[in-house]
PDB file of C-alpha atoms in Angstrom:
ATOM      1  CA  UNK A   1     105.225 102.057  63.306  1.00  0.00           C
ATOM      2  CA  UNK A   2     107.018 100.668  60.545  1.00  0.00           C
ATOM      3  CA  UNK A   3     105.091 100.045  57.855  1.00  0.00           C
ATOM      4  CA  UNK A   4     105.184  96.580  55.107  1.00  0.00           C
ATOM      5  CA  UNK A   5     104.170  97.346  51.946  1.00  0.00           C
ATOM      6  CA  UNK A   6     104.049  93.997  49.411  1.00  0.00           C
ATOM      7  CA  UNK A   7     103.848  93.444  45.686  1.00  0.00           C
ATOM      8  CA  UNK A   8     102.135  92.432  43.986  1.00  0.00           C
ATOM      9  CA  UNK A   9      98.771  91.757  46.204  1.00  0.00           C
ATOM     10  CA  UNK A  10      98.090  88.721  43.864  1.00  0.00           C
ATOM     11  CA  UNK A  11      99.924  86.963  41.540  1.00  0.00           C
ATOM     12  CA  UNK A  12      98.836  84.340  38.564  1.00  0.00           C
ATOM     13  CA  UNK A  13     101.917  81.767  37.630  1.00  0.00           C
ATOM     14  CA  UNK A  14     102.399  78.027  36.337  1.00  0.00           C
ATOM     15  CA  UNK A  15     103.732  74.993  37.445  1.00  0.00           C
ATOM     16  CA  UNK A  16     107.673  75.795  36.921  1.00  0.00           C
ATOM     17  CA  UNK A  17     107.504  79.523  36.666  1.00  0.00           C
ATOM     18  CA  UNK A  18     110.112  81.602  38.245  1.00  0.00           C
ATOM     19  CA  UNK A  19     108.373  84.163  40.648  1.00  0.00           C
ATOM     20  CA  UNK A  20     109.064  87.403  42.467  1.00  0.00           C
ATOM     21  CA  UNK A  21     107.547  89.094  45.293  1.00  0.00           C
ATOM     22  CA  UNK A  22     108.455  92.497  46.542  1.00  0.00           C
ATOM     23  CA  UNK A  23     108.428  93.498  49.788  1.00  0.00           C
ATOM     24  CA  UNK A  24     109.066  97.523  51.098  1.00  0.00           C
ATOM     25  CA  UNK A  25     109.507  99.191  54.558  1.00  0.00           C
ATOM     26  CA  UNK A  26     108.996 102.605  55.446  1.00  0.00           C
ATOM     27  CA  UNK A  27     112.366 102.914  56.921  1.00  0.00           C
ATOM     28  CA  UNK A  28     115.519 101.553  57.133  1.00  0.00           C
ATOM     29  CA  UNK A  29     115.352  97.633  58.586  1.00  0.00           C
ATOM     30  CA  UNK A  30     118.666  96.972  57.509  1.00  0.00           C
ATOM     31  CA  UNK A  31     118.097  92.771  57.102  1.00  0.00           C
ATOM     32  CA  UNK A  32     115.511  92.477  59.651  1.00  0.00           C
ATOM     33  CA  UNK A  33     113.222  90.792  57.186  1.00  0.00           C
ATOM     34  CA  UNK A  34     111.722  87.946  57.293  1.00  0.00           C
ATOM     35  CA  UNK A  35     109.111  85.668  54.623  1.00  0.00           C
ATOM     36  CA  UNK A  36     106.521  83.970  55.406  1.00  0.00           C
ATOM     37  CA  UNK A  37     104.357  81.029  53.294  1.00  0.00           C
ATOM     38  CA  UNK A  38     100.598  80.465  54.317  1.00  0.00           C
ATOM     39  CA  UNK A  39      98.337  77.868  53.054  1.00  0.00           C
ATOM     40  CA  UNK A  40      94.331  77.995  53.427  1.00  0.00           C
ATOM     41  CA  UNK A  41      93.312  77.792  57.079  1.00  0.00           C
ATOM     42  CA  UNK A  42      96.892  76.899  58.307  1.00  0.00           C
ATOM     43  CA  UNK A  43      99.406  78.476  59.838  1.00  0.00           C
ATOM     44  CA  UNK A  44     101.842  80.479  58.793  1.00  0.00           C
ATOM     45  CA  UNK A  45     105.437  78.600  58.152  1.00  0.00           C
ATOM     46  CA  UNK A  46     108.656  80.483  58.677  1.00  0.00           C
ATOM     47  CA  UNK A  47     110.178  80.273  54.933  1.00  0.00           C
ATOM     48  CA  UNK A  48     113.617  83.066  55.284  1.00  0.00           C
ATOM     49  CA  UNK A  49     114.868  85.043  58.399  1.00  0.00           C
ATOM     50  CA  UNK A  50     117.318  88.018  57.624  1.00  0.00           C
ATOM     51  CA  UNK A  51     116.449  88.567  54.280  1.00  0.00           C
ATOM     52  CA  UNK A  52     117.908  85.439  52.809  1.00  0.00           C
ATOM     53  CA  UNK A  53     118.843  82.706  55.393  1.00  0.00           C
ATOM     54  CA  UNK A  54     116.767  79.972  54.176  1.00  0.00           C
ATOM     55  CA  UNK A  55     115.296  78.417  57.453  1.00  0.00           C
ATOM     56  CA  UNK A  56     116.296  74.623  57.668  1.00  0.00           C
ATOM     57  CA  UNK A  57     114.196  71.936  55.895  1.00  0.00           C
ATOM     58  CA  UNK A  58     113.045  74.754  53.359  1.00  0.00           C
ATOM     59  CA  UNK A  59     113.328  73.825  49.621  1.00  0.00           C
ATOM     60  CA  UNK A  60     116.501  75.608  47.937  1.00  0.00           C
ATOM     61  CA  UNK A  61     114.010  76.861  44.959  1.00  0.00           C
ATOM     62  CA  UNK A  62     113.137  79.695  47.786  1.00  0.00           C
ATOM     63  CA  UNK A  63     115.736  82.004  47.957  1.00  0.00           C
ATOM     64  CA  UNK A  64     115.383  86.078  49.483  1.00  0.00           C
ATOM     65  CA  UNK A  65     117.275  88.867  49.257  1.00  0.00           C
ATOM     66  CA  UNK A  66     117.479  93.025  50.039  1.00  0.00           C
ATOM     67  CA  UNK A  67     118.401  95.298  52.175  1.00  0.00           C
ATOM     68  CA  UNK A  68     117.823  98.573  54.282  1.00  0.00           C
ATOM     69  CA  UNK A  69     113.919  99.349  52.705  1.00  0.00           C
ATOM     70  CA  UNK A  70     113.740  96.954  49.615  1.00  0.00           C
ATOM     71  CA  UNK A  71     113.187  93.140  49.474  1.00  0.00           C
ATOM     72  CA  UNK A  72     112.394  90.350  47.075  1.00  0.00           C
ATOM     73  CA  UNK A  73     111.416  86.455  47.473  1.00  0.00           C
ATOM     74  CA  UNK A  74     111.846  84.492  44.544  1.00  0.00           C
ATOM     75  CA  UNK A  75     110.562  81.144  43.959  1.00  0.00           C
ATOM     76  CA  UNK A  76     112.827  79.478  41.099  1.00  0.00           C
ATOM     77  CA  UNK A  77     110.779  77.031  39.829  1.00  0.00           C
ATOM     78  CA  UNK A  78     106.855  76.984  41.345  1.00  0.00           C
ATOM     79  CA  UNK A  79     105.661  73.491  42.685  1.00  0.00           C
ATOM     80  CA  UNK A  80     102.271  72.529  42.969  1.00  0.00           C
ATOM     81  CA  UNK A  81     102.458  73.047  46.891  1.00  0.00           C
ATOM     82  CA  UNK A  82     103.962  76.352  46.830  1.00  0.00           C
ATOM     83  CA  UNK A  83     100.211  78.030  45.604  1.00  0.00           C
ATOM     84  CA  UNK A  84      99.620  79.871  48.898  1.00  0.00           C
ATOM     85  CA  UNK A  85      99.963  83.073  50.551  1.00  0.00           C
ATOM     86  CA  UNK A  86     103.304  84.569  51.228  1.00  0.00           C
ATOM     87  CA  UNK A  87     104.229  87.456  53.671  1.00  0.00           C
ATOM     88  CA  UNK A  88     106.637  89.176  54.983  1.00  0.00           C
ATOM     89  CA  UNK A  89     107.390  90.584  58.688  1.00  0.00           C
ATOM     90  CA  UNK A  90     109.601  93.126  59.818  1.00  0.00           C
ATOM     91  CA  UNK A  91     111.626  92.077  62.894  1.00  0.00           C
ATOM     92  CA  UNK A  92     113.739  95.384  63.277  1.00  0.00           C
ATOM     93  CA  UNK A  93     111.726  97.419  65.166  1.00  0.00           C
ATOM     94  CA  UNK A  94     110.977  94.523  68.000  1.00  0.00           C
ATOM     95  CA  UNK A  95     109.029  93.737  70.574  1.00  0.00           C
ATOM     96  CA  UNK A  96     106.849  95.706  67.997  1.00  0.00           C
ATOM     97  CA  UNK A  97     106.213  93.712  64.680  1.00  0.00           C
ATOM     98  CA  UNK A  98     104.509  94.393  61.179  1.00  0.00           C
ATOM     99  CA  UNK A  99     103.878  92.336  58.456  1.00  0.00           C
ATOM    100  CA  UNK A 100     103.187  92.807  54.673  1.00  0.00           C
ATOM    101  CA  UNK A 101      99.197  92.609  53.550  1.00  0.00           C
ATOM    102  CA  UNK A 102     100.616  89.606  52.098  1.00  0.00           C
ATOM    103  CA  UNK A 103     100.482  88.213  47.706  1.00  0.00           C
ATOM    104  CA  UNK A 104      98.336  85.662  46.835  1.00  0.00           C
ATOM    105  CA  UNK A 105     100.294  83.233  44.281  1.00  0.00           C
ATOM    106  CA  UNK A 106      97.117  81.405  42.269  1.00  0.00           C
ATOM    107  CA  UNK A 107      97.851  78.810  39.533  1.00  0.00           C
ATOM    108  CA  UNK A 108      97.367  80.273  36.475  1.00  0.00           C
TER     109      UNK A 108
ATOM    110  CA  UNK B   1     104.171  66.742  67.420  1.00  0.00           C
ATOM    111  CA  UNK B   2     102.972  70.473  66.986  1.00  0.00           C
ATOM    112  CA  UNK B   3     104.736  72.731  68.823  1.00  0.00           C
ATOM    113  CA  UNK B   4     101.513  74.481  70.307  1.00  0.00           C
ATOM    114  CA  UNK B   5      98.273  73.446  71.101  1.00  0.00           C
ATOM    115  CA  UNK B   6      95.638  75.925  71.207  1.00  0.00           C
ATOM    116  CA  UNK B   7      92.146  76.150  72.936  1.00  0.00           C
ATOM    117  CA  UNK B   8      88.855  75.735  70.290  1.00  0.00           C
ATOM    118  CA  UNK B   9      86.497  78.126  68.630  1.00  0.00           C
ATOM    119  CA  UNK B  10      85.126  81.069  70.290  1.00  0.00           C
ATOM    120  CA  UNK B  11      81.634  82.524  69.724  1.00  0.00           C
ATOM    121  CA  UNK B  12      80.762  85.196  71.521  1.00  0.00           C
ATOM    122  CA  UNK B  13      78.437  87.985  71.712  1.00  0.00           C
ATOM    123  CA  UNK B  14      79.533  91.534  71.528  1.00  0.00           C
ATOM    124  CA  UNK B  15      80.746  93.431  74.793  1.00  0.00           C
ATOM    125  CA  UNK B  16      81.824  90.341  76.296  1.00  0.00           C
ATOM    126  CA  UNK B  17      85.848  88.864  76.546  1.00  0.00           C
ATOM    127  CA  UNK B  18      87.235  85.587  75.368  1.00  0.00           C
ATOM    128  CA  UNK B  19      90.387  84.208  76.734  1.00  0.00           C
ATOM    129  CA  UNK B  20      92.299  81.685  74.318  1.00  0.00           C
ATOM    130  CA  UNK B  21      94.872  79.156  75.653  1.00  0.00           C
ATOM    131  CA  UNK B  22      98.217  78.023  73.983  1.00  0.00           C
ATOM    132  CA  UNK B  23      99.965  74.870  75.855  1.00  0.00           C
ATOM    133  CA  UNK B  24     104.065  74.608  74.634  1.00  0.00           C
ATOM    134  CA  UNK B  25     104.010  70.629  74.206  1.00  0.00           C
ATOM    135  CA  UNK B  26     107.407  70.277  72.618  1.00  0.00           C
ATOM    136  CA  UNK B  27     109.868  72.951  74.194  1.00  0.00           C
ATOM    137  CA  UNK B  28     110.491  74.183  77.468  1.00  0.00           C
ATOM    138  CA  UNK B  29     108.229  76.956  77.752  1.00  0.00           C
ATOM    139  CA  UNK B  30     110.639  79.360  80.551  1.00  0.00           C
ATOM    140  CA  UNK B  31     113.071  79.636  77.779  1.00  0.00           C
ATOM    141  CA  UNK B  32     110.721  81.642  74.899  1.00  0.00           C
ATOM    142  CA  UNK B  33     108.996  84.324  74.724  1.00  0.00           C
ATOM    143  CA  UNK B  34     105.382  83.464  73.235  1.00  0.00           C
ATOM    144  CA  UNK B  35     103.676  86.003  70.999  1.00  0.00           C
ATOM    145  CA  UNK B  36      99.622  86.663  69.912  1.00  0.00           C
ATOM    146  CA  UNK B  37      98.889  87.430  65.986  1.00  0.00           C
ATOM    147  CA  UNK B  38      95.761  87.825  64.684  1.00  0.00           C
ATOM    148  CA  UNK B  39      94.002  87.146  61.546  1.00  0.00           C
ATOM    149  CA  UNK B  40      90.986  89.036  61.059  1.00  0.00           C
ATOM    150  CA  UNK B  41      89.120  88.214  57.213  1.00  0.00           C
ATOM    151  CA  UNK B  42      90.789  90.410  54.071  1.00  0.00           C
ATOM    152  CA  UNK B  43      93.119  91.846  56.964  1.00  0.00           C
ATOM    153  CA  UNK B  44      96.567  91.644  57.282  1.00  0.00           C
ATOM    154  CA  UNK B  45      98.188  89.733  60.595  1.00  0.00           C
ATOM    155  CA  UNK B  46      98.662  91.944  63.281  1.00  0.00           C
ATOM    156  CA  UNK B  47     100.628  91.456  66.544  1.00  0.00           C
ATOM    157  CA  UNK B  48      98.798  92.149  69.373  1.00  0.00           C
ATOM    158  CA  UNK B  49     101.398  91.195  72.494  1.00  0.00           C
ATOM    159  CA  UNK B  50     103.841  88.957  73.689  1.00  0.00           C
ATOM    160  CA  UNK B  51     105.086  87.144  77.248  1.00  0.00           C
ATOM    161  CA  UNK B  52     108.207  85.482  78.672  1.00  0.00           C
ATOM    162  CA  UNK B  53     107.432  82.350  79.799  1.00  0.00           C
ATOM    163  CA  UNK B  54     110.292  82.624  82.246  1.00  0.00           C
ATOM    164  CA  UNK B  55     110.025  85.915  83.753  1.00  0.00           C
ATOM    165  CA  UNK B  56     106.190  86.424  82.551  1.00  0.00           C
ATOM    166  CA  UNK B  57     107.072  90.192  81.232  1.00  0.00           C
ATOM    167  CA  UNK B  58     104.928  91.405  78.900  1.00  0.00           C
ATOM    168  CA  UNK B  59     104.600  94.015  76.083  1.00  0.00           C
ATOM    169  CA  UNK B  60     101.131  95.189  73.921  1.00  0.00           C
ATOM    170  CA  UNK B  61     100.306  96.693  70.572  1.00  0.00           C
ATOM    171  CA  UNK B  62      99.364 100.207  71.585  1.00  0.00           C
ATOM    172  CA  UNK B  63      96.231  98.851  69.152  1.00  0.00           C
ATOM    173  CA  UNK B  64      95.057  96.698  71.583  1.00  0.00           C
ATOM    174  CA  UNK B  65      96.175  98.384  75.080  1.00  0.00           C
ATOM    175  CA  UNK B  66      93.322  98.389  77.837  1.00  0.00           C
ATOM    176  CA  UNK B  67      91.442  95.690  76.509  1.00  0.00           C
ATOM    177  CA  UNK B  68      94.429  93.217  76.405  1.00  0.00           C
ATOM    178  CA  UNK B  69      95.888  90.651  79.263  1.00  0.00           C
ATOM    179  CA  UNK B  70      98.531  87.835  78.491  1.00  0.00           C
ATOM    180  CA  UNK B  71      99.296  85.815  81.041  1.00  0.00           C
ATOM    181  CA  UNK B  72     100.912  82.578  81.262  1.00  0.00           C
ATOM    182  CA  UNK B  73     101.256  79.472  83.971  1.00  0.00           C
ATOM    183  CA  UNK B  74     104.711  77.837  83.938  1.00  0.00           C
ATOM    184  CA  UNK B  75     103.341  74.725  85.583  1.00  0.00           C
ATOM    185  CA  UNK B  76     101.413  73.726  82.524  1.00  0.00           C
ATOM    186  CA  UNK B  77     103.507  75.530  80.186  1.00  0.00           C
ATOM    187  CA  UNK B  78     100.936  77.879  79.197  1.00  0.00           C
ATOM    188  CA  UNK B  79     100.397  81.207  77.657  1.00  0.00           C
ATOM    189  CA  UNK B  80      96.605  82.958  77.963  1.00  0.00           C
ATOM    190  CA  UNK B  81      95.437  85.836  75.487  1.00  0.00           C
ATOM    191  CA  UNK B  82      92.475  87.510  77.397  1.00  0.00           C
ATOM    192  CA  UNK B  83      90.762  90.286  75.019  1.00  0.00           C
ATOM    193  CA  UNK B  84      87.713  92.349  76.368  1.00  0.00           C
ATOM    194  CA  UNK B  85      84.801  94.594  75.096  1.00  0.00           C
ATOM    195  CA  UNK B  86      84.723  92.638  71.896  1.00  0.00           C
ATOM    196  CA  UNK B  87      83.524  93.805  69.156  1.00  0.00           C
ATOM    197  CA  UNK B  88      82.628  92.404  65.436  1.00  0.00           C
ATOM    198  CA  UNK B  89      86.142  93.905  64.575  1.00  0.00           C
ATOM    199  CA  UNK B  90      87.635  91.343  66.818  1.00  0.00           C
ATOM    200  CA  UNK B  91      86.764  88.506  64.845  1.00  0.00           C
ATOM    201  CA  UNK B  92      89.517  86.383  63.190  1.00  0.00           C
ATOM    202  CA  UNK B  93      91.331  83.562  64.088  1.00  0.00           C
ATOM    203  CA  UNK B  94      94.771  84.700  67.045  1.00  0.00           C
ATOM    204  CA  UNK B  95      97.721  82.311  66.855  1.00  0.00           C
ATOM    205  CA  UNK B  96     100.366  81.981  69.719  1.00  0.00           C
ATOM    206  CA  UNK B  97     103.870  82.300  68.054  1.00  0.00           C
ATOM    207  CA  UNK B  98     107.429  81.831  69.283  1.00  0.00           C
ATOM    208  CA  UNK B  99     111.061  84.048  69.546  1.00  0.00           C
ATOM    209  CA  UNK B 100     113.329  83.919  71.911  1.00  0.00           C
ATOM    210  CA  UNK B 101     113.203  85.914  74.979  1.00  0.00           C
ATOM    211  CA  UNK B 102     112.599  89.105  75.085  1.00  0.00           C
ATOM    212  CA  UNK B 103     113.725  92.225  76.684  1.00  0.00           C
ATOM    213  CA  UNK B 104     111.933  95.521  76.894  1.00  0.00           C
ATOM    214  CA  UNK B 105     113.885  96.466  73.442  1.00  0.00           C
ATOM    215  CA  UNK B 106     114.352  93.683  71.677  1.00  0.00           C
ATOM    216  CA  UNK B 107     113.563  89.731  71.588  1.00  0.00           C
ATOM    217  CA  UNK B 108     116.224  86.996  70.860  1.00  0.00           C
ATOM    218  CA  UNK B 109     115.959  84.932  67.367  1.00  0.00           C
ATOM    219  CA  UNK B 110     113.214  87.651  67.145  1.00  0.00           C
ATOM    220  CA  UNK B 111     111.044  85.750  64.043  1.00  0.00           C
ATOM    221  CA  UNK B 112     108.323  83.472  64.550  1.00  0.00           C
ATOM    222  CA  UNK B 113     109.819  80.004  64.114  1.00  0.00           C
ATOM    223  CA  UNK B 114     106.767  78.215  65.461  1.00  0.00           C
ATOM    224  CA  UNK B 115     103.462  78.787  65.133  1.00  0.00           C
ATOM    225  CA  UNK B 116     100.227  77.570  67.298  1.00  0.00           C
ATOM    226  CA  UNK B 117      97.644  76.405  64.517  1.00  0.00           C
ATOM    227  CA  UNK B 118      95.081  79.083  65.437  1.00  0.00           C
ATOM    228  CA  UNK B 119      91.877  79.357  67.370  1.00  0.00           C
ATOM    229  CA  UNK B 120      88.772  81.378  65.319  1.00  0.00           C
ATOM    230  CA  UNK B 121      86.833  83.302  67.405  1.00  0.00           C
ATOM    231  CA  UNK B 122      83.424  84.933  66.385  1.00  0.00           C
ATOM    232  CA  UNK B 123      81.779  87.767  67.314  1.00  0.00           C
ATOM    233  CA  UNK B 124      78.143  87.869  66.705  1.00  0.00           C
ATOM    234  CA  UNK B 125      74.878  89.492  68.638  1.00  0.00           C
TER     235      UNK B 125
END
């Protein structure tokens, strides 16, 4: 198995704080990479598919980009809604799939 | 309209199985393949299988094989998760999630675009 390996686990920012969360594979996934944002007791939303396509309808302050082991998610400027849980998934290595233990992004 | 709607809360004692329904209400369902994650508390998500809702193939975590049965019924546009010889580990809350279809090596569009919103289930003597 591939394994997902985020940082940091949890993260403490403000309202218009630029943020970065890392996001490392075992092995090569060239761009299969893809982010993830989760608010409490929802579903996970699709946020970036490989590495940095920003899925339609997703604010432009969410951007993504790596390749090969080592990725990154930056928020530009944090919103009130975008305190949640973010996580990433590796979509190389399909039909099997891994995620990240996921970061925690907390208002500060 | 969500794209998936899910069957309720689960509680159920250990030893027994639960089976957990996800209904495609906005897509045609033949054309997808539809995946199960779970959640379990302080855990991380962890796919546990997938089907084709055309061809009904499936493929299972190794984690999970023996004890796990997808199925799906194309009439209804449903996918079933059917998990035996639970245990307390098993708690956690299993979404249904979409990609395209998939073959035995790989899966079309193969991130989860839409997401079921969840079903808990409990396990609990």
């Amino acid at each position: 198995d591939i394994q997902m390996t985020q940082s940091p686990s949890s993260l403490s920012a403000s309202v218009g704080d630029r943020v970065t969360i890392t996001c490392r594979a075992s092995q090569n996934i060239k761009t299969s990479l893809n982010w993830y944002q989760q608010q409490p007791g929802k579903a996970p939303k699709l946020l970036i598919t490989s590495a940095s396509n920003l899925r339609s309808g997703v604010p432009s302050r969410f951007s993504g980009s790596g390749s090969g082991t080592d990725f990154t998610l930056t928020i530009s400027s944090l919103q009130p809604e975008d305190f949640a849980t973010y996580f990433c998934l590796q979509s190389y290595n399909t039909p099997i799939y891994n995620f990240g233990q996921g970061t925690k992004l907390e208002i500060k | 309209q969500v794209p998936f709607v899910q069957s309720g809360a689960e509680l159920k004692k250990p030893g027994a199985s639960v089976k957990v329904s996800c209904e495609a209400s906005r897509y045609t369902f033949a054309n997808y393949a539809l995946h199960w994650v779970r959640q379990a508390p302080g855990q991380r998500l962890e796919w546990m299988g997938r089907i084709n809702g055309g061809d009904g193939n499936t493929k299972y975590s190794q984690s999970f094989q023996g004890r796990l049965t997808i199925t799906r019924d194309t009439s209804v546009g449903t996918a079933y998760m059917e998990l035996s010889s639970l245990t307390s580990a098993d708690t956690g809350v299993y979404y249904c999630a979409r990609t395209g279809f998939c073959s035995s090596y790989s899966c079309l569009a193969p991130h989860f675009d839409d997401w079921g919103p969840g079903t808990q289930v409990t396990v609990s003597s």
